[in-house]
């Protein structure tokens, strides 16, 4: 099953005429030197060809709507259709972002309510919705931490501490904010090595970034001691909300001692991943950091005639770290999260973490009973857990990567592999609350079958996948013989499928 | 229970397998002092019908208007097929295509997108998207500093009439890395070439040239490109993608062409949507590809020699390179790129050129119509898609009265650019009709108290 490039499906002069103005308007008043001499190389195809091509491309994908997708740390739960439909109501969709506030009260009210619910879910006192993905939320958090120290004249604090199991965005963000990264190890039971942390905190500590539960799938039990160590040294504590799904409605980051948190709305609050975005990485803070929140923020004025909502920007937020987007962030994503949260309510949010954790612990127990090795078998799983295939790899040569590809052939998206890097041959498995027990059982059965086959016929497992549009791809070739555009294929016909 | 499939029996059997009595017991590793039982401040859950009613009521309170406002976001026609297909579950609910064999649809689509954007900008390489135009501009600045010939150059020259919000965003994002954005002097709405000499021999990594600039006018693209290259600087083009169907692409500026192009992708099939999600595009010459932030899709072969697509050059990215990555970006704007690729396929080069030409013709008609109202001055230099009118009165109250009449009259430039006086930035896309323009003209004349012929 292969779909030719859209460029290879066209014929010169073919168009979808109903999609453009019928008459080509003159442009004689523009200087001739500014006019494009050769048209851009866009496809020349009919509307049906376009619809068919992209429908077929969509069918080459795995997605939540078509497959179990237990991708650890990514929270691939069901994305309710209602959220999409209601965020796309014309009253939201057709609004120019610079419309007067008086024309946008319904929209602003949704965002204001969302801010309030996110404060409740984190225990924080201030929220900005503007960061457009988790990494921008992280940027905001670290920039706020820096601004806080600077505002106090505490200018020597330029180090951000991260555990070795942290997401790559944590150290990359620290660098973007001009900070040095100090990595600390994890102890044998999955908690942060507290002694190592106490060694590195000091007058250069700006803050520490922590995910809790961690990317190892366990709750950091010494969080109070960690907060004390970081705060005692004058630093602030950053909560990476990637795993908030595990504790929603059960523990509040603010109470754990965190000063700032970002939440990936495209994880916990079920907005779609869209094949790689758009996300939303809202930030919530306590009073210390509130003045530094990125702008704009939605404010409310209460009057005799009811509430009036408005944007708070530069004039009212003089200490803000500033703007992060051309307008106000990923509004449509925020609306989808808002719809989801209203559908869940407080009880529904607590159920999310309850059943996500139930599913993870059940699947971990089931796999352990079948002889797989959980990385932290003595611990409760959070909403996700790690299986190490080290022994199977040693005995058969079949690696975590091979398991991942073999799962695809069995109709399951692979778990996250080789992350966190400190567990060898690992699968990070996050089933989410929206999967039924029989789906988990079928997944466990698939892993058992793959392992059995690994002992019988390792080469067979290593040859997976066989049922997908392509088999394993040559990544080295992709990087060495760069083929990044259709135009480039004219230069290197060897790659061309034509 | 919304979105949770467990029956009571399921739950009991699963707890039994775990060896726990209740779900709450599964949280026993959280120190008791940290546990909460409720979320005061979050209302009770509603049915889909009730939430639908709530959202319809709120959407209806957002007043519909006749839009002559651009300033970075433009109301274009979006073919029905674009979002019908982009919101198919297989695109909508897929993750980043890390498992290439299970993501060939998204990967091929991004490859096609990269080809289209490289072609539109006249450059060789495009990434898979950034968050929006403003952050694409910021990333272009960071990329230029990394790719600069003079290793220590940390200044970027920026014309006066760059999008003022983009400039703020870029300053937020580059502040931590000691990069300075230096504003160039302008006369008559564009960069003053003679004033460039005042920069002396300061080290600059790059110049960014907006195209068209925030006023809808044209910078001296060829002169600035050649000037920058002669000084060893890189050239960043910040472009409106619709305009590129009609106007000379950055790859053909000056003697050597621009090195990097960036911009706001919203005009390519993305609804105004109250401010987002949009997407940022970023393209460059091949020599700079390793400085590129974000994801890149490349073609390759599978073990049977069949062609396929995969993410490539991932050693630039945060999940591999961690603190040494080119950017911290991870999630980008994938679904927006899906829509834009469908949009560009439906329009084709002739369709997109017609959209651009019609936007221009409509803005020209708008400017002529409004300038026929007494006291309003039209711009004298060429413009594209957007133009500056000078009013005899302060702009803000005029816009307020127009808004009360249901017209978004444009963008008030006086706060950002006081030197322009009572300046109003107007825009008419291909969707505005002669009738719409007549409505605006009559309303404006009414506000200004000028009698006009109907």
mmCIF file with all atom_site columns, C-alpha atoms in Angstrom, chain A residues 27-178:
data_model
loop_
_atom_site.group_PDB
_atom_site.id
_atom_site.type_symbol
_atom_site.label_atom_id
_atom_site.label_alt_id
_atom_site.label_comp_id
_atom_site.label_asym_id
_atom_site.label_entity_id
_atom_site.label_seq_id
_atom_site.pdbx_PDB_ins_code
_atom_site.Cartn_x
_atom_site.Cartn_y
_atom_site.Cartn_z
_atom_site.occupancy
_atom_site.B_iso_or_equiv
_atom_site.pdbx_formal_charge
_atom_site.auth_seq_id
_atom_site.auth_comp_id
_atom_site.auth_asym_id
_atom_site.auth_atom_id
_atom_site.pdbx_PDB_model_num
ATOM 1   C CA . UNK A 1 27  ? -1.487  43.625 -10.386 1.00 0.00 ? 27  UNK A CA 1
ATOM 2   C CA . UNK A 1 28  ? -0.172  46.283 -12.783 1.00 0.00 ? 28  UNK A CA 1
ATOM 3   C CA . UNK A 1 29  ? 0.359   48.809 -10.006 1.00 0.00 ? 29  UNK A CA 1
ATOM 4   C CA . UNK A 1 30  ? 3.013   46.624 -8.357  1.00 0.00 ? 30  UNK A CA 1
ATOM 5   C CA . UNK A 1 31  ? 6.617   47.234 -9.447  1.00 0.00 ? 31  UNK A CA 1
ATOM 6   C CA . UNK A 1 32  ? 7.538   44.681 -12.126 1.00 0.00 ? 32  UNK A CA 1
ATOM 7   C CA . UNK A 1 33  ? 10.767  43.844 -10.317 1.00 0.00 ? 33  UNK A CA 1
ATOM 8   C CA . UNK A 1 34  ? 8.754   42.521 -7.387  1.00 0.00 ? 34  UNK A CA 1
ATOM 9   C CA . UNK A 1 35  ? 6.671   40.075 -9.395  1.00 0.00 ? 35  UNK A CA 1
ATOM 10  C CA . UNK A 1 36  ? 7.505   36.395 -9.190  1.00 0.00 ? 36  UNK A CA 1
ATOM 11  C CA . UNK A 1 37  ? 8.909   35.105 -12.482 1.00 0.00 ? 37  UNK A CA 1
ATOM 12  C CA . UNK A 1 38  ? 8.248   31.378 -12.100 1.00 0.00 ? 38  UNK A CA 1
ATOM 13  C CA . UNK A 1 39  ? 5.220   30.054 -10.249 1.00 0.00 ? 39  UNK A CA 1
ATOM 14  C CA . UNK A 1 40  ? 5.853   28.121 -7.031  1.00 0.00 ? 40  UNK A CA 1
ATOM 15  C CA . UNK A 1 41  ? 5.943   24.355 -7.567  1.00 0.00 ? 41  UNK A CA 1
ATOM 16  C CA . UNK A 1 42  ? 2.557   23.470 -6.067  1.00 0.00 ? 42  UNK A CA 1
ATOM 17  C CA . UNK A 1 43  ? 0.506   20.436 -7.157  1.00 0.00 ? 43  UNK A CA 1
ATOM 18  C CA . UNK A 1 44  ? -1.856  20.779 -10.116 1.00 0.00 ? 44  UNK A CA 1
ATOM 19  C CA . UNK A 1 45  ? -4.680  18.475 -9.115  1.00 0.00 ? 45  UNK A CA 1
ATOM 20  C CA . UNK A 1 46  ? -8.456  18.295 -8.880  1.00 0.00 ? 46  UNK A CA 1
ATOM 21  C CA . UNK A 1 47  ? -10.488 18.571 -5.710  1.00 0.00 ? 47  UNK A CA 1
ATOM 22  C CA . UNK A 1 48  ? -11.320 14.853 -5.762  1.00 0.00 ? 48  UNK A CA 1
ATOM 23  C CA . UNK A 1 49  ? -7.656  13.972 -6.184  1.00 0.00 ? 49  UNK A CA 1
ATOM 24  C CA . UNK A 1 50  ? -6.849  16.059 -3.138  1.00 0.00 ? 50  UNK A CA 1
ATOM 25  C CA . UNK A 1 51  ? -9.602  14.509 -1.039  1.00 0.00 ? 51  UNK A CA 1
ATOM 26  C CA . UNK A 1 52  ? -8.639  11.014 -2.091  1.00 0.00 ? 52  UNK A CA 1
ATOM 27  C CA . UNK A 1 53  ? -4.905  11.546 -1.598  1.00 0.00 ? 53  UNK A CA 1
ATOM 28  C CA . UNK A 1 54  ? -5.136  12.920 1.915   1.00 0.00 ? 54  UNK A CA 1
ATOM 29  C CA . UNK A 1 55  ? -7.815  10.443 2.950   1.00 0.00 ? 55  UNK A CA 1
ATOM 30  C CA . UNK A 1 56  ? -5.515  7.651  1.815   1.00 0.00 ? 56  UNK A CA 1
ATOM 31  C CA . UNK A 1 57  ? -2.569  9.203  3.640   1.00 0.00 ? 57  UNK A CA 1
ATOM 32  C CA . UNK A 1 58  ? -4.631  9.349  6.816   1.00 0.00 ? 58  UNK A CA 1
ATOM 33  C CA . UNK A 1 59  ? -5.267  5.620  6.452   1.00 0.00 ? 59  UNK A CA 1
ATOM 34  C CA . UNK A 1 60  ? -1.534  4.936  6.647   1.00 0.00 ? 60  UNK A CA 1
ATOM 35  C CA . UNK A 1 61  ? -1.453  6.245  10.234  1.00 0.00 ? 61  UNK A CA 1
ATOM 36  C CA . UNK A 1 62  ? -1.983  4.652  13.597  1.00 0.00 ? 62  UNK A CA 1
ATOM 37  C CA . UNK A 1 63  ? -4.061  6.913  15.842  1.00 0.00 ? 63  UNK A CA 1
ATOM 38  C CA . UNK A 1 64  ? -6.058  6.752  19.063  1.00 0.00 ? 64  UNK A CA 1
ATOM 39  C CA . UNK A 1 65  ? -9.231  6.520  17.027  1.00 0.00 ? 65  UNK A CA 1
ATOM 40  C CA . UNK A 1 66  ? -7.955  3.377  15.300  1.00 0.00 ? 66  UNK A CA 1
ATOM 41  C CA . UNK A 1 67  ? -5.442  1.714  17.650  1.00 0.00 ? 67  UNK A CA 1
ATOM 42  C CA . UNK A 1 68  ? -4.479  1.217  21.290  1.00 0.00 ? 68  UNK A CA 1
ATOM 43  C CA . UNK A 1 69  ? -1.648  3.730  21.717  1.00 0.00 ? 69  UNK A CA 1
ATOM 44  C CA . UNK A 1 70  ? 0.131   3.111  25.068  1.00 0.00 ? 70  UNK A CA 1
ATOM 45  C CA . UNK A 1 71  ? 2.883   5.623  24.431  1.00 0.00 ? 71  UNK A CA 1
ATOM 46  C CA . UNK A 1 72  ? 4.473   6.331  27.805  1.00 0.00 ? 72  UNK A CA 1
ATOM 47  C CA . UNK A 1 73  ? 4.654   9.946  28.919  1.00 0.00 ? 73  UNK A CA 1
ATOM 48  C CA . UNK A 1 74  ? 2.349   11.070 26.096  1.00 0.00 ? 74  UNK A CA 1
ATOM 49  C CA . UNK A 1 75  ? -1.099  10.329 27.588  1.00 0.00 ? 75  UNK A CA 1
ATOM 50  C CA . UNK A 1 76  ? -2.788  9.156  24.422  1.00 0.00 ? 76  UNK A CA 1
ATOM 51  C CA . UNK A 1 77  ? -6.335  9.064  25.751  1.00 0.00 ? 77  UNK A CA 1
ATOM 52  C CA . UNK A 1 78  ? -9.565  9.410  23.847  1.00 0.00 ? 78  UNK A CA 1
ATOM 53  C CA . UNK A 1 79  ? -10.078 12.906 22.390  1.00 0.00 ? 79  UNK A CA 1
ATOM 54  C CA . UNK A 1 80  ? -13.806 13.592 22.715  1.00 0.00 ? 80  UNK A CA 1
ATOM 55  C CA . UNK A 1 81  ? -15.449 14.683 19.484  1.00 0.00 ? 81  UNK A CA 1
ATOM 56  C CA . UNK A 1 82  ? -17.598 17.195 21.339  1.00 0.00 ? 82  UNK A CA 1
ATOM 57  C CA . UNK A 1 83  ? -14.508 19.219 22.211  1.00 0.00 ? 83  UNK A CA 1
ATOM 58  C CA . UNK A 1 84  ? -13.601 19.538 18.554  1.00 0.00 ? 84  UNK A CA 1
ATOM 59  C CA . UNK A 1 85  ? -17.100 20.352 17.415  1.00 0.00 ? 85  UNK A CA 1
ATOM 60  C CA . UNK A 1 86  ? -17.766 23.002 20.053  1.00 0.00 ? 86  UNK A CA 1
ATOM 61  C CA . UNK A 1 87  ? -14.379 24.712 19.719  1.00 0.00 ? 87  UNK A CA 1
ATOM 62  C CA . UNK A 1 88  ? -15.158 25.078 16.009  1.00 0.00 ? 88  UNK A CA 1
ATOM 63  C CA . UNK A 1 89  ? -18.445 26.931 16.466  1.00 0.00 ? 89  UNK A CA 1
ATOM 64  C CA . UNK A 1 90  ? -18.393 29.947 14.136  1.00 0.00 ? 90  UNK A CA 1
ATOM 65  C CA . UNK A 1 91  ? -18.584 32.373 17.069  1.00 0.00 ? 91  UNK A CA 1
ATOM 66  C CA . UNK A 1 92  ? -15.125 31.171 18.158  1.00 0.00 ? 92  UNK A CA 1
ATOM 67  C CA . UNK A 1 93  ? -13.652 30.143 14.836  1.00 0.00 ? 93  UNK A CA 1
ATOM 68  C CA . UNK A 1 94  ? -14.388 33.243 12.762  1.00 0.00 ? 94  UNK A CA 1
ATOM 69  C CA . UNK A 1 95  ? -13.239 35.797 15.344  1.00 0.00 ? 95  UNK A CA 1
ATOM 70  C CA . UNK A 1 96  ? -10.218 37.944 14.555  1.00 0.00 ? 96  UNK A CA 1
ATOM 71  C CA . UNK A 1 97  ? -7.853  37.885 17.546  1.00 0.00 ? 97  UNK A CA 1
ATOM 72  C CA . UNK A 1 98  ? -7.715  41.691 17.676  1.00 0.00 ? 98  UNK A CA 1
ATOM 73  C CA . UNK A 1 99  ? -11.494 42.154 17.863  1.00 0.00 ? 99  UNK A CA 1
ATOM 74  C CA . UNK A 1 100 ? -12.575 44.520 20.626  1.00 0.00 ? 100 UNK A CA 1
ATOM 75  C CA . UNK A 1 101 ? -13.083 42.791 23.963  1.00 0.00 ? 101 UNK A CA 1
ATOM 76  C CA . UNK A 1 102 ? -16.727 43.838 23.957  1.00 0.00 ? 102 UNK A CA 1
ATOM 77  C CA . UNK A 1 103 ? -17.269 41.550 20.953  1.00 0.00 ? 103 UNK A CA 1
ATOM 78  C CA . UNK A 1 104 ? -15.552 38.602 22.569  1.00 0.00 ? 104 UNK A CA 1
ATOM 79  C CA . UNK A 1 105 ? -17.131 38.236 26.001  1.00 0.00 ? 105 UNK A CA 1
ATOM 80  C CA . UNK A 1 106 ? -18.254 34.652 25.476  1.00 0.00 ? 106 UNK A CA 1
ATOM 81  C CA . UNK A 1 107 ? -14.784 33.582 24.370  1.00 0.00 ? 107 UNK A CA 1
ATOM 82  C CA . UNK A 1 108 ? -13.043 35.440 27.178  1.00 0.00 ? 108 UNK A CA 1
ATOM 83  C CA . UNK A 1 109 ? -15.432 33.988 29.745  1.00 0.00 ? 109 UNK A CA 1
ATOM 84  C CA . UNK A 1 110 ? -14.454 30.461 28.667  1.00 0.00 ? 110 UNK A CA 1
ATOM 85  C CA . UNK A 1 111 ? -10.777 31.303 29.067  1.00 0.00 ? 111 UNK A CA 1
ATOM 86  C CA . UNK A 1 112 ? -11.322 32.982 32.427  1.00 0.00 ? 112 UNK A CA 1
ATOM 87  C CA . UNK A 1 113 ? -13.204 29.930 33.719  1.00 0.00 ? 113 UNK A CA 1
ATOM 88  C CA . UNK A 1 114 ? -10.437 27.714 32.368  1.00 0.00 ? 114 UNK A CA 1
ATOM 89  C CA . UNK A 1 115 ? -7.836  29.749 34.270  1.00 0.00 ? 115 UNK A CA 1
ATOM 90  C CA . UNK A 1 116 ? -9.852  29.286 37.467  1.00 0.00 ? 116 UNK A CA 1
ATOM 91  C CA . UNK A 1 117 ? -10.227 25.528 36.985  1.00 0.00 ? 117 UNK A CA 1
ATOM 92  C CA . UNK A 1 118 ? -6.511  25.155 36.322  1.00 0.00 ? 118 UNK A CA 1
ATOM 93  C CA . UNK A 1 119 ? -5.751  27.037 39.532  1.00 0.00 ? 119 UNK A CA 1
ATOM 94  C CA . UNK A 1 120 ? -8.007  24.606 41.367  1.00 0.00 ? 120 UNK A CA 1
ATOM 95  C CA . UNK A 1 121 ? -6.365  21.563 39.743  1.00 0.00 ? 121 UNK A CA 1
ATOM 96  C CA . UNK A 1 122 ? -2.859  22.720 40.710  1.00 0.00 ? 122 UNK A CA 1
ATOM 97  C CA . UNK A 1 123 ? -3.466  24.645 43.920  1.00 0.00 ? 123 UNK A CA 1
ATOM 98  C CA . UNK A 1 124 ? -1.725  27.649 42.414  1.00 0.00 ? 124 UNK A CA 1
ATOM 99  C CA . UNK A 1 125 ? -2.859  31.292 42.536  1.00 0.00 ? 125 UNK A CA 1
ATOM 100 C CA . UNK A 1 126 ? -2.027  32.580 39.051  1.00 0.00 ? 126 UNK A CA 1
ATOM 101 C CA . UNK A 1 127 ? -2.342  31.167 35.532  1.00 0.00 ? 127 UNK A CA 1
ATOM 102 C CA . UNK A 1 128 ? -1.310  32.195 32.053  1.00 0.00 ? 128 UNK A CA 1
ATOM 103 C CA . UNK A 1 129 ? -2.796  30.268 29.147  1.00 0.00 ? 129 UNK A CA 1
ATOM 104 C CA . UNK A 1 130 ? -0.497  31.682 26.506  1.00 0.00 ? 130 UNK A CA 1
ATOM 105 C CA . UNK A 1 131 ? 2.301   29.044 26.183  1.00 0.00 ? 131 UNK A CA 1
ATOM 106 C CA . UNK A 1 132 ? 1.643   27.039 23.022  1.00 0.00 ? 132 UNK A CA 1
ATOM 107 C CA . UNK A 1 133 ? 3.152   23.701 24.037  1.00 0.00 ? 133 UNK A CA 1
ATOM 108 C CA . UNK A 1 134 ? 4.860   22.049 26.983  1.00 0.00 ? 134 UNK A CA 1
ATOM 109 C CA . UNK A 1 135 ? 8.261   23.327 25.906  1.00 0.00 ? 135 UNK A CA 1
ATOM 110 C CA . UNK A 1 136 ? 6.964   26.911 25.851  1.00 0.00 ? 136 UNK A CA 1
ATOM 111 C CA . UNK A 1 137 ? 5.432   26.362 29.275  1.00 0.00 ? 137 UNK A CA 1
ATOM 112 C CA . UNK A 1 138 ? 8.829   25.188 30.473  1.00 0.00 ? 138 UNK A CA 1
ATOM 113 C CA . UNK A 1 139 ? 10.451  28.221 28.902  1.00 0.00 ? 139 UNK A CA 1
ATOM 114 C CA . UNK A 1 140 ? 7.973   30.486 30.713  1.00 0.00 ? 140 UNK A CA 1
ATOM 115 C CA . UNK A 1 141 ? 8.596   28.742 34.012  1.00 0.00 ? 141 UNK A CA 1
ATOM 116 C CA . UNK A 1 142 ? 12.359  28.979 33.882  1.00 0.00 ? 142 UNK A CA 1
ATOM 117 C CA . UNK A 1 143 ? 12.220  32.560 32.552  1.00 0.00 ? 143 UNK A CA 1
ATOM 118 C CA . UNK A 1 144 ? 9.932   33.475 35.469  1.00 0.00 ? 144 UNK A CA 1
ATOM 119 C CA . UNK A 1 145 ? 12.299  31.841 37.946  1.00 0.00 ? 145 UNK A CA 1
ATOM 120 C CA . UNK A 1 146 ? 15.167  33.862 36.489  1.00 0.00 ? 146 UNK A CA 1
ATOM 121 C CA . UNK A 1 147 ? 13.102  37.062 36.534  1.00 0.00 ? 147 UNK A CA 1
ATOM 122 C CA . UNK A 1 148 ? 12.165  36.436 40.180  1.00 0.00 ? 148 UNK A CA 1
ATOM 123 C CA . UNK A 1 149 ? 15.806  36.136 41.252  1.00 0.00 ? 149 UNK A CA 1
ATOM 124 C CA . UNK A 1 150 ? 16.815  39.149 39.153  1.00 0.00 ? 150 UNK A CA 1
ATOM 125 C CA . UNK A 1 151 ? 14.037  41.270 40.644  1.00 0.00 ? 151 UNK A CA 1
ATOM 126 C CA . UNK A 1 152 ? 15.453  40.500 44.092  1.00 0.00 ? 152 UNK A CA 1
ATOM 127 C CA . UNK A 1 153 ? 18.935  41.449 42.992  1.00 0.00 ? 153 UNK A CA 1
ATOM 128 C CA . UNK A 1 154 ? 19.957  37.804 43.392  1.00 0.00 ? 154 UNK A CA 1
ATOM 129 C CA . UNK A 1 155 ? 21.781  37.722 40.063  1.00 0.00 ? 155 UNK A CA 1
ATOM 130 C CA . UNK A 1 156 ? 24.264  34.864 40.502  1.00 0.00 ? 156 UNK A CA 1
ATOM 131 C CA . UNK A 1 157 ? 21.657  32.108 40.208  1.00 0.00 ? 157 UNK A CA 1
ATOM 132 C CA . UNK A 1 158 ? 22.236  30.533 36.823  1.00 0.00 ? 158 UNK A CA 1
ATOM 133 C CA . UNK A 1 159 ? 21.919  26.774 37.388  1.00 0.00 ? 159 UNK A CA 1
ATOM 134 C CA . UNK A 1 160 ? 18.905  24.569 36.772  1.00 0.00 ? 160 UNK A CA 1
ATOM 135 C CA . UNK A 1 161 ? 18.943  21.129 38.380  1.00 0.00 ? 161 UNK A CA 1
ATOM 136 C CA . UNK A 1 162 ? 17.253  18.252 36.550  1.00 0.00 ? 162 UNK A CA 1
ATOM 137 C CA . UNK A 1 163 ? 17.109  14.526 37.361  1.00 0.00 ? 163 UNK A CA 1
ATOM 138 C CA . UNK A 1 164 ? 18.782  12.252 34.833  1.00 0.00 ? 164 UNK A CA 1
ATOM 139 C CA . UNK A 1 165 ? 15.375  10.771 33.988  1.00 0.00 ? 165 UNK A CA 1
ATOM 140 C CA . UNK A 1 166 ? 13.954  14.164 32.928  1.00 0.00 ? 166 UNK A CA 1
ATOM 141 C CA . UNK A 1 167 ? 12.406  14.842 29.528  1.00 0.00 ? 167 UNK A CA 1
ATOM 142 C CA . UNK A 1 168 ? 14.895  16.292 27.026  1.00 0.00 ? 168 UNK A CA 1
ATOM 143 C CA . UNK A 1 169 ? 12.908  19.514 26.930  1.00 0.00 ? 169 UNK A CA 1
ATOM 144 C CA . UNK A 1 170 ? 13.956  20.288 30.543  1.00 0.00 ? 170 UNK A CA 1
ATOM 145 C CA . UNK A 1 171 ? 17.699  20.669 29.884  1.00 0.00 ? 171 UNK A CA 1
ATOM 146 C CA . UNK A 1 172 ? 17.058  22.190 26.434  1.00 0.00 ? 172 UNK A CA 1
ATOM 147 C CA . UNK A 1 173 ? 14.814  24.810 28.045  1.00 0.00 ? 173 UNK A CA 1
ATOM 148 C CA . UNK A 1 174 ? 17.374  25.649 30.699  1.00 0.00 ? 174 UNK A CA 1
ATOM 149 C CA . UNK A 1 175 ? 19.905  26.288 27.938  1.00 0.00 ? 175 UNK A CA 1
ATOM 150 C CA . UNK A 1 176 ? 17.446  28.475 26.016  1.00 0.00 ? 176 UNK A CA 1
ATOM 151 C CA . UNK A 1 177 ? 17.014  30.567 29.160  1.00 0.00 ? 177 UNK A CA 1
ATOM 152 C CA . UNK A 1 178 ? 20.777  31.003 29.470  1.00 0.00 ? 178 UNK A CA 1
#
